GROMACS .gro file of N, CA, C and O in nm:
model
  364
    1MET      N    1   1.326   1.343   1.386
    1MET     CA    2   1.426   1.353   1.310
    1MET      C    3   1.359   1.567   1.310
    1MET      O    4   1.444   1.610   1.266
    2ARG      N    5   1.235   1.491   1.240
    2ARG     CA    6   1.206   1.655   1.213
    2ARG      C    7   1.236   1.749   1.343
    2ARG      O    8   1.260   1.868   1.360
    3ASP      N    9   1.200   1.692   1.485
    3ASP     CA   10   1.238   1.804   1.628
    3ASP      C   11   1.383   1.812   1.599
    3ASP      O   12   1.374   1.950   1.693
    4ALA      N   13   1.444   1.747   1.594
    4ALA     CA   14   1.604   1.760   1.599
    4ALA      C   15   1.605   1.861   1.533
    4ALA      O   16   1.711   1.887   1.569
    5LEU      N   17   1.577   1.797   1.419
    5LEU     CA   18   1.674   1.942   1.220
    5LEU      C   19   1.483   2.050   1.184
    5LEU      O   20   1.477   1.960   1.135
    6PRO      N   21   1.411   2.123   1.280
    6PRO     CA   22   1.319   2.136   1.252
    6PRO      C   23   1.315   2.239   1.090
    6PRO      O   24   1.221   2.301   1.064
    7HIS      N   25   1.458   2.342   1.060
    7HIS     CA   26   1.436   2.353   0.969
    7HIS      C   27   1.517   2.284   0.812
    7HIS      O   28   1.567   2.342   0.734
    8ALA      N   29   1.520   2.155   0.843
    8ALA     CA   30   1.610   2.067   0.702
    8ALA      C   31   1.519   2.065   0.652
    8ALA      O   32   1.428   2.017   0.693
    9SER      N   33   1.593   2.003   0.535
    9SER     CA   34   1.520   1.960   0.451
    9SER      C   35   1.539   1.849   0.432
    9SER      O   36   1.686   1.774   0.440
   10PHE      N   37   1.397   1.751   0.379
   10PHE     CA   38   1.448   1.615   0.429
   10PHE      C   39   1.422   1.561   0.245
   10PHE      O   40   1.275   1.620   0.186
   11VAL      N   41   1.473   1.493   0.157
   11VAL     CA   42   1.449   1.427   0.066
   11VAL      C   43   1.462   1.270   0.107
   11VAL      O   44   1.532   1.236   0.140
   12GLY      N   45   1.344   1.245  -0.042
   12GLY     CA   46   1.330   1.068   0.045
   12GLY      C   47   1.359   1.009  -0.152
   12GLY      O   48   1.339   1.074  -0.237
   13PHE      N   49   1.425   0.906  -0.124
   13PHE     CA   50   1.493   0.816  -0.238
   13PHE      C   51   1.417   0.699  -0.246
   13PHE      O   52   1.456   0.567  -0.157
   14THR      N   53   1.225   0.658  -0.282
   14THR     CA   54   1.244   0.565  -0.279
   14THR      C   55   1.178   0.488  -0.401
   14THR      O   56   1.107   0.555  -0.489
   15GLY      N   57   1.175   0.329  -0.410
   15GLY     CA   58   1.087   0.266  -0.571
   15GLY      C   59   0.914   0.282  -0.494
   15GLY      O   60   0.928   0.135  -0.563
   16THR      N   61   0.868   0.264  -0.370
   16THR     CA   62   0.738   0.287  -0.334
   16THR      C   63   0.739   0.330  -0.250
   16THR      O   64   0.782   0.377  -0.182
   17ARG      N   65   0.612   0.381  -0.332
   17ARG     CA   66   0.561   0.480  -0.210
   17ARG      C   67   0.500   0.487  -0.030
   17ARG      O   68   0.531   0.348  -0.016
   18SER      N   69   0.535   0.612  -0.025
   18SER     CA   70   0.481   0.570   0.167
   18SER      C   71   0.371   0.593   0.167
   18SER      O   72   0.281   0.697   0.098
   19ARG      N   73   0.326   0.462   0.217
   19ARG     CA   74   0.126   0.516   0.250
   19ARG      C   75   0.146   0.430   0.393
   19ARG      O   76   0.140   0.319   0.370
   20ARG      N   77   0.112   0.511   0.504
   20ARG     CA   78   0.097   0.502   0.586
   20ARG      C   79   0.055   0.522   0.666
   20ARG      O   80   0.006   0.682   0.642
   21ARG      N   81  -0.162   0.518   0.750
   21ARG     CA   82  -0.239   0.594   0.782
   21ARG      C   83  -0.242   0.527   0.901
   21ARG      O   84  -0.224   0.469   0.975
   22THR      N   85  -0.274   0.696   0.971
   22THR     CA   86  -0.318   0.663   1.109
   22THR      C   87  -0.413   0.737   1.171
   22THR      O   88  -0.489   0.755   1.101
   23ARG      N   89  -0.423   0.694   1.265
   23ARG     CA   90  -0.560   0.722   1.306
   23ARG      C   91  -0.602   0.885   1.277
   23ARG      O   92  -0.708   0.961   1.284
   24THR      N   93  -0.516   0.996   1.275
   24THR     CA   94  -0.555   1.096   1.241
   24THR      C   95  -0.483   1.197   1.085
   24THR      O   96  -0.569   1.286   1.068
   25ARG      N   97  -0.422   1.107   1.056
   25ARG     CA   98  -0.380   1.165   0.925
   25ARG      C   99  -0.370   1.049   0.861
   25ARG      O  100  -0.289   0.943   0.884
   26ASP      N  101  -0.323   1.093   0.725
   26ASP     CA  102  -0.274   1.004   0.570
   26ASP      C  103  -0.183   1.050   0.545
   26ASP      O  104  -0.146   1.154   0.516
   27ALA      N  105  -0.033   0.942   0.578
   27ALA     CA  106   0.075   1.006   0.501
   27ALA      C  107   0.177   0.968   0.350
   27ALA      O  108   0.226   0.803   0.373
   28SER      N  109   0.113   1.024   0.265
   28SER     CA  110   0.170   0.974   0.181
   28SER      C  111   0.373   1.044   0.161
   28SER      O  112   0.373   1.093   0.269
   29THR      N  113   0.354   0.999   0.022
   29THR     CA  114   0.536   1.051  -0.008
   29THR      C  115   0.523   1.175   0.028
   29THR      O  116   0.589   1.245   0.058
   30ARG      N  117   0.426   1.222  -0.044
   30ARG     CA  118   0.362   1.410  -0.124
   30ARG      C  119   0.382   1.485   0.018
   30ARG      O  120   0.452   1.559   0.071
   31ALA      N  121   0.264   1.441   0.101
   31ALA     CA  122   0.290   1.456   0.255
   31ALA      C  123   0.426   1.476   0.380
   31ALA      O  124   0.373   1.545   0.439
   32VAL      N  125   0.534   1.353   0.316
   32VAL     CA  126   0.622   1.360   0.414
   32VAL      C  127   0.767   1.424   0.352
   32VAL      O  128   0.781   1.515   0.415
   33PHE      N  129   0.740   1.429   0.244
   33PHE     CA  130   0.885   1.506   0.156
   33PHE      C  131   0.836   1.572   0.066
   33PHE      O  132   0.912   1.634   0.042
   34GLY      N  133   0.667   1.633   0.074
   34GLY     CA  134   0.660   1.768  -0.037
   34GLY      C  135   0.735   1.731  -0.132
   34GLY      O  136   0.636   1.602  -0.215
   35ASP      N  137   0.641   1.775  -0.248
   35ASP     CA  138   0.637   1.752  -0.422
   35ASP      C  139   0.804   1.731  -0.468
   35ASP      O  140   0.864   1.740  -0.404
   36TYR      N  141   0.742   1.575  -0.570
   36TYR     CA  142   0.849   1.532  -0.630
   36TYR      C  143   0.943   1.619  -0.724
   36TYR      O  144   0.948   1.738  -0.757
   37ILE      N  145   1.083   1.577  -0.716
   37ILE     CA  146   1.148   1.648  -0.763
   37ILE      C  147   1.264   1.567  -0.892
   37ILE      O  148   1.227   1.683  -1.001
   38SER      N  149   1.193   1.397  -0.903
   38SER     CA  150   1.184   1.400  -1.030
   38SER      C  151   1.133   1.261  -1.043
   38SER      O  152   1.086   1.194  -0.869
   39VAL      N  153   1.124   1.205  -1.094
   39VAL     CA  154   0.940   1.080  -1.103
   39VAL      C  155   1.080   0.980  -1.193
   39VAL      O  156   1.073   1.040  -1.328
   40TYR      N  157   1.105   0.879  -1.198
   40TYR     CA  158   1.119   0.735  -1.302
   40TYR      C  159   1.083   0.627  -1.252
   40TYR      O  160   1.094   0.618  -1.152
   41ASP      N  161   1.004   0.628  -1.361
   41ASP     CA  162   0.936   0.516  -1.366
   41ASP      C  163   0.950   0.448  -1.464
   41ASP      O  164   1.075   0.458  -1.528
   42ILE      N  165   0.850   0.321  -1.448
   42ILE     CA  166   0.897   0.197  -1.503
   42ILE      C  167   0.910   0.250  -1.696
   42ILE      O  168   1.020   0.149  -1.724
   43ALA      N  169   0.821   0.329  -1.769
   43ALA     CA  170   0.787   0.332  -1.805
   43ALA      C  171   0.957   0.392  -1.911
   43ALA      O  172   1.021   0.364  -1.987
   44ARG      N  173   1.054   0.494  -1.824
   44ARG     CA  174   1.166   0.565  -1.834
   44ARG      C  175   1.280   0.423  -1.885
   44ARG      O  176   1.353   0.457  -1.965
   45ALA      N  177   1.289   0.326  -1.747
   45ALA     CA  178   1.374   0.318  -1.768
   45ALA      C  179   1.353   0.127  -1.805
   45ALA      O  180   1.464   0.173  -1.887
   46ILE      N  181   1.223   0.151  -1.917
   46ILE     CA  182   1.266   0.070  -2.063
   46ILE      C  183   1.277   0.121  -2.117
   46ILE      O  184   1.357   0.095  -2.250
   47GLU      N  185   1.268   0.274  -2.153
   47GLU     CA  186   1.359   0.380  -2.254
   47GLU      C  187   1.443   0.364  -2.281
   47GLU      O  188   1.549   0.315  -2.369
   48ASP      N  189   1.585   0.358  -2.126
   48ASP     CA  190   1.661   0.357  -2.120
   48ASP      C  191   1.723   0.216  -2.086
   48ASP      O  192   1.869   0.236  -2.116
   49GLY      N  193   1.662   0.122  -2.172
   49GLY     CA  194   1.742   0.026  -2.129
   49GLY      C  195   1.785  -0.060  -2.025
   49GLY      O  196   1.886  -0.202  -2.041
   50ALA      N  197   1.737   0.008  -1.887
   50ALA     CA  198   1.816  -0.032  -1.779
   50ALA      C  199   1.723  -0.119  -1.714
   50ALA      O  200   1.768  -0.215  -1.636
   51THR      N  201   1.648  -0.156  -1.762
   51THR     CA  202   1.560  -0.279  -1.756
   51THR      C  203   1.444  -0.296  -1.843
   51THR      O  204   1.450  -0.218  -1.962
   52VAL      N  205   1.405  -0.476  -1.840
   52VAL     CA  206   1.300  -0.457  -1.928
   52VAL      C  207   1.135  -0.440  -1.958
   52VAL      O  208   1.185  -0.387  -1.809
   53PRO      N  209   1.082  -0.491  -2.055
   53PRO     CA  210   0.971  -0.487  -2.015
   53PRO      C  211   0.883  -0.608  -1.867
   53PRO      O  212   0.970  -0.691  -1.824
   54ILE      N  213   0.793  -0.550  -1.832
   54ILE     CA  214   0.780  -0.581  -1.685
   54ILE      C  215   0.595  -0.681  -1.739
   54ILE      O  216   0.518  -0.565  -1.845
   55TYR      N  217   0.563  -0.772  -1.814
   55TYR     CA  218   0.443  -0.842  -1.788
   55TYR      C  219   0.351  -0.908  -1.719
   55TYR      O  220   0.408  -0.915  -1.621
   56TYR      N  221   0.243  -0.811  -1.653
   56TYR     CA  222   0.154  -0.931  -1.568
   56TYR      C  223   0.047  -1.004  -1.638
   56TYR      O  224  -0.018  -0.940  -1.690
   57GLU      N  225   0.073  -1.086  -1.552
   57GLU     CA  226  -0.057  -1.182  -1.636
   57GLU      C  227  -0.126  -1.251  -1.455
   57GLU      O  228  -0.071  -1.287  -1.435
   58GLY      N  229  -0.282  -1.158  -1.493
   58GLY     CA  230  -0.364  -1.217  -1.402
   58GLY      C  231  -0.382  -1.332  -1.427
   58GLY      O  232  -0.466  -1.405  -1.575
   59ARG      N  233  -0.383  -1.502  -1.295
   59ARG     CA  234  -0.452  -1.574  -1.358
   59ARG      C  235  -0.503  -1.571  -1.193
   59ARG      O  236  -0.508  -1.526  -1.056
   60PRO      N  237  -0.630  -1.635  -1.170
   60PRO     CA  238  -0.715  -1.734  -1.092
   60PRO      C  239  -0.707  -1.785  -0.972
   60PRO      O  240  -0.627  -1.892  -1.044
   61ALA      N  241  -0.741  -1.777  -0.903
   61ALA     CA  242  -0.653  -1.909  -0.777
   61ALA      C  243  -0.762  -1.949  -0.806
   61ALA      O  244  -0.897  -1.911  -0.769
   62LYS      N  245  -0.764  -2.084  -0.769
   62LYS     CA  246  -0.834  -2.199  -0.764
   62LYS      C  247  -0.854  -2.249  -0.652
   62LYS      O  248  -0.762  -2.346  -0.611
   63LEU      N  249  -0.938  -2.234  -0.564
   63LEU     CA  250  -0.933  -2.258  -0.429
   63LEU      C  251  -1.098  -2.349  -0.433
   63LEU      O  252  -1.162  -2.371  -0.491
   64GLU      N  253  -1.097  -2.483  -0.305
   64GLU     CA  254  -1.194  -2.579  -0.281
   64GLU      C  255  -1.156  -2.535  -0.161
   64GLU      O  256  -1.103  -2.568  -0.077
   65LEU      N  257  -1.321  -2.544  -0.103
   65LEU     CA  258  -1.308  -2.522   0.044
   65LEU      C  259  -1.424  -2.668   0.105
   65LEU      O  260  -1.576  -2.613   0.026
   66ALA      N  261  -1.400  -2.739   0.143
   66ALA     CA  262  -1.472  -2.825   0.235
   66ALA      C  263  -1.620  -2.782   0.213
   66ALA      O  264  -1.591  -2.680   0.328
   67GLU      N  265  -1.772  -2.843   0.239
   67GLU     CA  266  -1.835  -2.719   0.246
   67GLU      C  267  -1.914  -2.678   0.385
   67GLU      O  268  -1.941  -2.645   0.408
   68ALA      N  269  -1.862  -2.840   0.436
   68ALA     CA  270  -1.856  -2.836   0.629
   68ALA      C  271  -1.757  -2.693   0.675
   68ALA      O  272  -1.817  -2.687   0.832
   69GLU      N  273  -1.696  -2.661   0.626
   69GLU     CA  274  -1.537  -2.573   0.674
   69GLU      C  275  -1.626  -2.425   0.632
   69GLU      O  276  -1.590  -2.312   0.786
   70ARG      N  277  -1.727  -2.460   0.577
   70ARG     CA  278  -1.717  -2.271   0.539
   70ARG      C  279  -1.904  -2.201   0.651
   70ARG      O  280  -1.817  -2.120   0.695
   71PRO      N  281  -1.924  -2.238   0.708
   71PRO     CA  282  -1.955  -2.248   0.835
   71PRO      C  283  -1.829  -2.107   0.975
   71PRO      O  284  -1.841  -2.044   1.005
   72ARG      N  285  -1.741  -2.184   0.940
   72ARG     CA  286  -1.587  -2.168   1.075
   72ARG      C  287  -1.564  -2.033   0.965
   72ARG      O  288  -1.505  -1.906   0.967
   73ILE      N  289  -1.526  -2.118   0.868
   73ILE     CA  290  -1.491  -1.911   0.801
   73ILE      C  291  -1.570  -1.852   0.760
   73ILE      O  292  -1.488  -1.707   0.753
   74ASP      N  293  -1.612  -1.822   0.709
   74ASP     CA  294  -1.770  -1.765   0.708
   74ASP      C  295  -1.839  -1.664   0.885
   74ASP      O  296  -1.751  -1.554   0.871
   75ALA      N  297  -1.783  -1.709   1.016
   75ALA     CA  298  -1.792  -1.626   1.101
   75ALA      C  299  -1.624  -1.626   1.108
   75ALA      O  300  -1.635  -1.436   1.183
   76ASP      N  301  -1.561  -1.638   1.147
   76ASP     CA  302  -1.385  -1.554   1.086
   76ASP      C  303  -1.430  -1.408   1.050
   76ASP      O  304  -1.367  -1.383   1.080
   77PHE      N  305  -1.395  -1.459   0.902
   77PHE     CA  306  -1.416  -1.300   0.757
   77PHE      C  307  -1.534  -1.275   0.911
   77PHE      O  308  -1.456  -1.102   0.861
   78HIS      N  309  -1.635  -1.285   0.931
   78HIS     CA  310  -1.737  -1.184   0.919
   78HIS      C  311  -1.664  -1.104   1.085
   78HIS      O  312  -1.686  -0.947   1.061
   79GLU      N  313  -1.622  -1.166   1.132
   79GLU     CA  314  -1.524  -1.099   1.286
   79GLU      C  315  -1.442  -1.008   1.243
   79GLU      O  316  -1.416  -0.879   1.295
   80VAL      N  317  -1.359  -1.032   1.151
   80VAL     CA  318  -1.235  -0.971   1.150
   80VAL      C  319  -1.287  -0.826   1.010
   80VAL      O  320  -1.265  -0.725   1.018
   81THR      N  321  -1.407  -0.880   0.948
   81THR     CA  322  -1.397  -0.702   0.856
   81THR      C  323  -1.495  -0.623   0.920
   81THR      O  324  -1.463  -0.504   0.899
   82GLU      N  325  -1.572  -0.661   1.047
   82GLU     CA  326  -1.606  -0.659   1.051
   82GLU      C  327  -1.570  -0.490   1.199
   82GLU      O  328  -1.552  -0.381   1.176
   83ALA      N  329  -1.453  -0.542   1.236
   83ALA     CA  330  -1.317  -0.513   1.340
   83ALA      C  331  -1.261  -0.421   1.268
   83ALA      O  332  -1.236  -0.297   1.336
   84ARG      N  333  -1.223  -0.417   1.122
   84ARG     CA  334  -1.147  -0.320   1.040
   84ARG      C  335  -1.279  -0.195   1.001
   84ARG      O  336  -1.248  -0.084   0.994
   85ARG      N  337  -1.418  -0.243   1.000
   85ARG     CA  338  -1.448  -0.180   0.935
   85ARG      C  339  -1.462  -0.071   1.001
   85ARG      O  340  -1.550   0.108   0.986
   86SER      N  341  -1.525  -0.126   1.146
   86SER     CA  342  -1.476  -0.034   1.308
   86SER      C  343  -1.407   0.049   1.347
   86SER      O  344  -1.431   0.188   1.307
   87ASN      N  345  -1.280  -0.010   1.274
   87ASN     CA  346  -1.187   0.098   1.305
   87ASN      C  347  -1.183   0.194   1.231
   87ASN      O  348  -1.091   0.306   1.208
   88ALA      N  349  -1.205   0.170   1.090
   88ALA     CA  350  -1.216   0.244   0.994
   88ALA      C  351  -1.308   0.383   1.018
   88ALA      O  352  -1.234   0.516   1.011
   89THR      N  353  -1.403   0.372   1.046
   89THR     CA  354  -1.530   0.445   1.079
   89THR      C  355  -1.498   0.537   1.191
   89THR      O  356  -1.514   0.672   1.211
   90LYS      N  357  -1.407   0.495   1.322
   90LYS     CA  358  -1.296   0.611   1.410
   90LYS      C  359  -1.253   0.663   1.373
   90LYS      O  360  -1.208   0.764   1.385
   91ALA      N  361  -1.154   0.602   1.291
   91ALA     CA  362  -1.010   0.732   1.206
   91ALA      C  363  -1.085   0.877   1.138
   91ALA      O  364  -1.176   0.949   1.118
   0.00000   0.00000   0.00000
């Protein structure tokens, strides 16, 4: 789009921030669209009556894992996390 319209202005309407990480750069909403024109957040929506208050309640996940399965899970976890760590240091 930017190649086709090099002098155009781009405006984004999003409720979710744009966050895309590539090998060469970190593309956030501001990097893609520039500075914010206006921000309408949850606090303003509650004040305006457009939404009701949102309450978050953290709850721990109760998990049980058979002791015999642990070595297999640990090896898989280690493999995945090492691959991600290796990719992160290359970027």
